[in-house]
Amino acid sequence: MDTLQLIVTARELLADPTPLKTDCGILCGAACCAPDEDGQGGVWLFPGEEALYRECGWAEIVNGDFAPMLLCRGTCPRGERPLACRFFPLSPCRNAAGQIAMRVDRRSRAMCPLSRSGRKAFDPAFAGTVRSAFRLMDREKTLRAFLDAWARKEAEFAQPFL
Ligand code: SF4
Ligand code: SF4
């Protein structure tokens, strides 16, 4: 599989699993989708993922310092949400053995009530699927480098592994 095929497969894996068995957006008013003061929210796209948004009528792509960003307005067709939205608020990292792992993204703590509760807060089916998606992508060179770059970015705010 090439890079985009792997991303599409990872997106499909994460099409249905959600952090809780019930809608966690009820807890917080879907805070992770809330637009900022400019009325927009930014989500980093994985390598090549922007190709899936060329005809997108509900968001636009801008250059980010780390990766292209999808700027949405707080709502989207669920089946079209970017990969990063599907694994939020988890984040890729490496464990001590160098294997791909995950942890709660510390950047989510300001908005996400689940992220303050640690691993116990998540549906195991969700966490397991996120792990599978990260492992799938970690097999491919470009995506492995991107996962590591993502982890380095997040490590500036590092917290213990899940
Ligand atoms: S901020 Fe956290 S609890 Fe709220 S919708 Fe997003 S993932 Fe769920
Ligand atoms: S793209 Fe969709 S899921 Fe992601 S932040 Fe925007 S509205 Fe929320």
PDB file of C-alpha atoms and ligand atoms in Angstrom:
ATOM      1  CA  MET A   1       0.000   0.000   0.000  1.00  0.00           C
ATOM      2  CA  ASP A   2       1.223   3.510  -0.723  1.00  0.00           C
ATOM      3  CA  THR A   3       1.098   6.385   1.748  1.00  0.00           C
ATOM      4  CA  LEU A   4      -2.377   7.615   0.854  1.00  0.00           C
ATOM      5  CA  GLN A   5      -3.821   4.109   0.810  1.00  0.00           C
ATOM      6  CA  LEU A   6      -2.474   3.565   4.333  1.00  0.00           C
ATOM      7  CA  ILE A   7      -4.006   6.831   5.496  1.00  0.00           C
ATOM      8  CA  VAL A   8      -7.329   5.915   3.957  1.00  0.00           C
ATOM      9  CA  THR A   9      -7.158   2.523   5.680  1.00  0.00           C
ATOM     10  CA  ALA A  10      -6.312   4.156   9.010  1.00  0.00           C
ATOM     11  CA  ARG A  11      -9.234   6.561   8.535  1.00  0.00           C
ATOM     12  CA  GLU A  12     -11.530   3.631   7.816  1.00  0.00           C
ATOM     13  CA  LEU A  13     -10.350   1.789  10.922  1.00  0.00           C
ATOM     14  CA  LEU A  14     -11.243   4.866  12.938  1.00  0.00           C
ATOM     15  CA  ALA A  15     -14.498   5.630  11.163  1.00  0.00           C
ATOM     16  CA  ASP A  16     -16.691   4.338  13.990  1.00  0.00           C
ATOM     17  CA  PRO A  17     -14.710   3.964  17.243  1.00  0.00           C
ATOM     18  CA  THR A  18     -15.056   6.967  19.521  1.00  0.00           C
ATOM     19  CA  PRO A  19     -13.344   7.823  22.821  1.00  0.00           C
ATOM     20  CA  LEU A  20     -16.399   6.712  24.796  1.00  0.00           C
ATOM     21  CA  LYS A  21     -19.138   4.240  23.972  1.00  0.00           C
ATOM     22  CA  THR A  22     -21.515   7.183  24.227  1.00  0.00           C
ATOM     23  CA  ASP A  23     -21.150  10.592  22.597  1.00  0.00           C
ATOM     24  CA  CYS A  24     -18.404  12.351  24.555  1.00  0.00           C
ATOM     25  CA  GLY A  25     -19.340  15.616  22.858  1.00  0.00           C
ATOM     26  CA  ILE A  26     -22.251  15.842  25.287  1.00  0.00           C
ATOM     27  CA  LEU A  27     -19.706  16.221  28.122  1.00  0.00           C
ATOM     28  CA  CYS A  28     -18.070  19.272  26.700  1.00  0.00           C
ATOM     29  CA  GLY A  29     -20.243  20.646  23.912  1.00  0.00           C
ATOM     30  CA  ALA A  30     -17.864  19.105  21.362  1.00  0.00           C
ATOM     31  CA  ALA A  31     -15.126  21.428  22.539  1.00  0.00           C
ATOM     32  CA  CYS A  32     -12.510  19.904  20.244  1.00  0.00           C
ATOM     33  CA  CYS A  33     -14.488  21.080  17.218  1.00  0.00           C
ATOM     34  CA  ALA A  34     -15.201  24.547  18.572  1.00  0.00           C
ATOM     35  CA  PRO A  35     -13.878  27.264  16.257  1.00  0.00           C
ATOM     36  CA  ASP A  36     -11.412  29.752  17.665  1.00  0.00           C
ATOM     37  CA  GLU A  37     -12.040  33.468  17.916  1.00  0.00           C
ATOM     38  CA  ASP A  38     -11.626  33.759  14.140  1.00  0.00           C
ATOM     39  CA  GLY A  39     -14.448  31.255  13.659  1.00  0.00           C
ATOM     40  CA  GLN A  40     -12.089  28.493  12.492  1.00  0.00           C
ATOM     41  CA  GLY A  41     -10.286  25.460  13.840  1.00  0.00           C
ATOM     42  CA  GLY A  42      -7.115  23.911  12.455  1.00  0.00           C
ATOM     43  CA  VAL A  43      -6.277  20.234  12.105  1.00  0.00           C
ATOM     44  CA  TRP A  44      -2.953  18.936  10.823  1.00  0.00           C
ATOM     45  CA  LEU A  45      -3.229  16.663   7.825  1.00  0.00           C
ATOM     46  CA  PHE A  46      -1.129  13.550   7.305  1.00  0.00           C
ATOM     47  CA  PRO A  47       1.171  13.341   4.239  1.00  0.00           C
ATOM     48  CA  GLY A  48      -0.976  13.298   1.111  1.00  0.00           C
ATOM     49  CA  GLU A  49      -4.233  13.573   3.046  1.00  0.00           C
ATOM     50  CA  GLU A  50      -4.879  17.009   1.555  1.00  0.00           C
ATOM     51  CA  ALA A  51      -5.716  15.241  -1.729  1.00  0.00           C
ATOM     52  CA  LEU A  52      -8.960  14.131  -0.072  1.00  0.00           C
ATOM     53  CA  TYR A  53     -10.017  17.760   0.481  1.00  0.00           C
ATOM     54  CA  ARG A  54      -9.472  19.320  -2.943  1.00  0.00           C
ATOM     55  CA  GLU A  55     -13.213  19.560  -3.535  1.00  0.00           C
ATOM     56  CA  CYS A  56     -14.077  20.253   0.092  1.00  0.00           C
ATOM     57  CA  GLY A  57     -16.839  22.795   0.560  1.00  0.00           C
ATOM     58  CA  TRP A  58     -16.773  22.953   4.355  1.00  0.00           C
ATOM     59  CA  ALA A  59     -13.100  23.700   5.065  1.00  0.00           C
ATOM     60  CA  GLU A  60      -9.962  25.006   3.436  1.00  0.00           C
ATOM     61  CA  ILE A  61      -6.331  23.950   3.460  1.00  0.00           C
ATOM     62  CA  VAL A  62      -3.615  26.339   4.595  1.00  0.00           C
ATOM     63  CA  ASN A  63       0.125  25.910   5.059  1.00  0.00           C
ATOM     64  CA  GLY A  64       1.080  25.106   8.622  1.00  0.00           C
ATOM     65  CA  ASP A  65       4.557  25.217  10.160  1.00  0.00           C
ATOM     66  CA  PHE A  66       4.523  21.441  10.655  1.00  0.00           C
ATOM     67  CA  ALA A  67       2.100  20.141   8.027  1.00  0.00           C
ATOM     68  CA  PRO A  68      -0.791  21.393   5.890  1.00  0.00           C
ATOM     69  CA  MET A  69      -3.758  22.337   8.031  1.00  0.00           C
ATOM     70  CA  LEU A  70      -7.420  21.852   7.377  1.00  0.00           C
ATOM     71  CA  LEU A  71      -9.330  24.847   8.649  1.00  0.00           C
ATOM     72  CA  CYS A  72     -12.925  23.918   9.432  1.00  0.00           C
ATOM     73  CA  ARG A  73     -15.739  25.954  10.912  1.00  0.00           C
ATOM     74  CA  GLY A  74     -16.701  23.557  13.702  1.00  0.00           C
ATOM     75  CA  THR A  75     -18.843  21.106  11.785  1.00  0.00           C
ATOM     76  CA  CYS A  76     -18.110  18.561   9.092  1.00  0.00           C
ATOM     77  CA  PRO A  77     -19.620  15.497   7.453  1.00  0.00           C
ATOM     78  CA  ARG A  78     -18.604  12.798   9.916  1.00  0.00           C
ATOM     79  CA  GLY A  79     -17.338  10.471   7.209  1.00  0.00           C
ATOM     80  CA  GLU A  80     -14.979  13.154   5.908  1.00  0.00           C
ATOM     81  CA  ARG A  81     -13.242  14.207   9.105  1.00  0.00           C
ATOM     82  CA  PRO A  82      -9.437  14.090   8.966  1.00  0.00           C
ATOM     83  CA  LEU A  83      -7.421  11.287  10.496  1.00  0.00           C
ATOM     84  CA  ALA A  84      -6.169  13.506  13.320  1.00  0.00           C
ATOM     85  CA  CYS A  85      -9.760  14.189  14.410  1.00  0.00           C
ATOM     86  CA  ARG A  86     -10.393  10.453  14.538  1.00  0.00           C
ATOM     87  CA  PHE A  87      -7.679   9.673  17.088  1.00  0.00           C
ATOM     88  CA  PHE A  88      -8.010  12.853  19.193  1.00  0.00           C
ATOM     89  CA  PRO A  89      -7.218  13.244  22.067  1.00  0.00           C
ATOM     90  CA  LEU A  90      -4.586  10.508  21.740  1.00  0.00           C
ATOM     91  CA  SER A  91      -1.234  11.153  20.125  1.00  0.00           C
ATOM     92  CA  PRO A  92       1.523   8.930  18.712  1.00  0.00           C
ATOM     93  CA  CYS A  93       4.783   8.536  20.594  1.00  0.00           C
ATOM     94  CA  ARG A  94       7.599   5.970  20.981  1.00  0.00           C
ATOM     95  CA  ASN A  95       7.974   3.749  24.006  1.00  0.00           C
ATOM     96  CA  ALA A  96      11.346   2.984  25.546  1.00  0.00           C
ATOM     97  CA  ALA A  97      11.846   0.095  23.117  1.00  0.00           C
ATOM     98  CA  GLY A  98      11.299   2.415  20.150  1.00  0.00           C
ATOM     99  CA  GLN A  99       7.928   0.932  19.262  1.00  0.00           C
ATOM    100  CA  ILE A 100       5.081   3.136  18.194  1.00  0.00           C
ATOM    101  CA  ALA A 101       2.854   3.855  21.183  1.00  0.00           C
ATOM    102  CA  MET A 102       0.332   6.439  22.213  1.00  0.00           C
ATOM    103  CA  ARG A 103      -0.433   8.786  24.996  1.00  0.00           C
ATOM    104  CA  VAL A 104      -2.966  11.446  25.786  1.00  0.00           C
ATOM    105  CA  ASP A 105      -2.027  14.567  23.890  1.00  0.00           C
ATOM    106  CA  ARG A 106      -1.265  17.153  26.493  1.00  0.00           C
ATOM    107  CA  ARG A 107      -2.415  19.893  24.154  1.00  0.00           C
ATOM    108  CA  SER A 108      -5.929  18.498  24.550  1.00  0.00           C
ATOM    109  CA  ARG A 109      -6.032  19.090  28.275  1.00  0.00           C
ATOM    110  CA  ALA A 110      -7.319  22.622  28.065  1.00  0.00           C
ATOM    111  CA  MET A 111     -10.462  21.561  26.254  1.00  0.00           C
ATOM    112  CA  CYS A 112     -11.032  17.813  26.662  1.00  0.00           C
ATOM    113  CA  PRO A 113     -12.460  16.521  29.943  1.00  0.00           C
ATOM    114  CA  LEU A 114     -11.468  12.949  29.025  1.00  0.00           C
ATOM    115  CA  SER A 115      -7.817  13.818  28.651  1.00  0.00           C
ATOM    116  CA  ARG A 116      -7.601  14.850  32.293  1.00  0.00           C
ATOM    117  CA  SER A 117      -8.719  11.403  33.437  1.00  0.00           C
ATOM    118  CA  GLY A 118      -5.953   9.380  31.778  1.00  0.00           C
ATOM    119  CA  ARG A 119      -6.180   5.982  30.182  1.00  0.00           C
ATOM    120  CA  LYS A 120      -9.138   4.763  32.213  1.00  0.00           C
ATOM    121  CA  ALA A 121     -11.368   7.310  30.587  1.00  0.00           C
ATOM    122  CA  PHE A 122     -11.235   5.770  27.119  1.00  0.00           C
ATOM    123  CA  ASP A 123     -13.233   2.945  25.645  1.00  0.00           C
ATOM    124  CA  PRO A 124     -10.668   0.133  25.195  1.00  0.00           C
ATOM    125  CA  ALA A 125     -12.028  -0.491  21.704  1.00  0.00           C
ATOM    126  CA  PHE A 126     -11.155   3.081  20.757  1.00  0.00           C
ATOM    127  CA  ALA A 127      -7.669   2.965  22.274  1.00  0.00           C
ATOM    128  CA  GLY A 128      -6.995  -0.414  20.662  1.00  0.00           C
ATOM    129  CA  THR A 129      -8.046   0.817  17.242  1.00  0.00           C
ATOM    130  CA  VAL A 130      -5.925   3.946  17.532  1.00  0.00           C
ATOM    131  CA  ARG A 131      -2.981   1.718  18.425  1.00  0.00           C
ATOM    132  CA  SER A 132      -3.673  -0.477  15.379  1.00  0.00           C
ATOM    133  CA  ALA A 133      -3.886   2.548  13.097  1.00  0.00           C
ATOM    134  CA  PHE A 134      -0.570   3.908  14.396  1.00  0.00           C
ATOM    135  CA  ARG A 135       1.089   0.501  13.946  1.00  0.00           C
ATOM    136  CA  LEU A 136      -0.244   0.213  10.422  1.00  0.00           C
ATOM    137  CA  MET A 137       1.161   3.602   9.432  1.00  0.00           C
ATOM    138  CA  ASP A 138       4.429   3.007  11.249  1.00  0.00           C
ATOM    139  CA  ARG A 139       5.307   0.322   8.701  1.00  0.00           C
ATOM    140  CA  GLU A 140       5.733   2.906   5.954  1.00  0.00           C
ATOM    141  CA  LYS A 141       8.754   5.210   5.775  1.00  0.00           C
ATOM    142  CA  THR A 142       7.017   8.542   5.099  1.00  0.00           C
ATOM    143  CA  LEU A 143       4.341   7.943   7.680  1.00  0.00           C
ATOM    144  CA  ARG A 144       6.831   6.660  10.236  1.00  0.00           C
ATOM    145  CA  ALA A 145       8.791   9.900   9.878  1.00  0.00           C
ATOM    146  CA  PHE A 146       5.590  11.907  10.172  1.00  0.00           C
ATOM    147  CA  LEU A 147       4.479  10.045  13.301  1.00  0.00           C
ATOM    148  CA  ASP A 148       7.874  10.762  14.824  1.00  0.00           C
ATOM    149  CA  ALA A 149       7.677  14.428  13.852  1.00  0.00           C
ATOM    150  CA  TRP A 150       4.189  14.585  15.379  1.00  0.00           C
ATOM    151  CA  ALA A 151       5.492  12.944  18.541  1.00  0.00           C
ATOM    152  CA  ARG A 152       8.370  15.418  18.776  1.00  0.00           C
ATOM    153  CA  LYS A 153       5.938  18.285  18.415  1.00  0.00           C
ATOM    154  CA  GLU A 154       3.737  16.879  21.164  1.00  0.00           C
ATOM    155  CA  ALA A 155       6.735  15.955  23.339  1.00  0.00           C
ATOM    156  CA  GLU A 156       7.238  19.611  24.068  1.00  0.00           C
ATOM    157  CA  PHE A 157       4.242  19.054  26.344  1.00  0.00           C
ATOM    158  CA  ALA A 158       5.018  15.408  27.172  1.00  0.00           C
ATOM    159  CA  GLN A 159       3.216  13.425  29.825  1.00  0.00           C
ATOM    160  CA  PRO A 160       3.459   9.745  30.786  1.00  0.00           C
ATOM    161  CA  PHE A 161       2.721   7.033  28.228  1.00  0.00           C
ATOM    162  CA  LEU A 162      -0.686   5.411  28.300  1.00  0.00           C
TER     163      LEU A 162
HETATM  164  S1  SF4 B   1     -13.071  17.527  23.647  1.00  0.00           S
HETATM  165 FE1  SF4 B   1     -12.757  15.382  24.341  1.00  0.00          FE
HETATM  166  S2  SF4 B   1     -14.656  14.840  25.388  1.00  0.00           S
HETATM  167 FE2  SF4 B   1     -15.099  16.652  24.123  1.00  0.00          FE
HETATM  168  S3  SF4 B   1     -15.851  15.826  22.144  1.00  0.00           S
HETATM  169 FE3  SF4 B   1     -13.645  16.153  21.932  1.00  0.00          FE
HETATM  170  S4  SF4 B   1     -12.732  14.129  22.453  1.00  0.00           S
HETATM  171 FE4  SF4 B   1     -14.854  14.130  23.241  1.00  0.00          FE
HETATM  172  S1  SF4 B   2     -12.801  18.656  10.870  1.00  0.00           S
HETATM  173 FE1  SF4 B   2     -14.749  17.999  11.793  1.00  0.00          FE
HETATM  174  S2  SF4 B   2     -14.156  16.645  13.506  1.00  0.00           S
HETATM  175 FE2  SF4 B   2     -12.336  17.829  12.913  1.00  0.00          FE
HETATM  176  S3  SF4 B   2     -12.325  19.658  14.256  1.00  0.00           S
HETATM  177 FE3  SF4 B   2     -13.403  20.223  12.355  1.00  0.00          FE
HETATM  178  S4  SF4 B   2     -15.548  19.840  12.771  1.00  0.00           S
HETATM  179 FE4  SF4 B   2     -14.389  18.730  14.328  1.00  0.00          FE
END
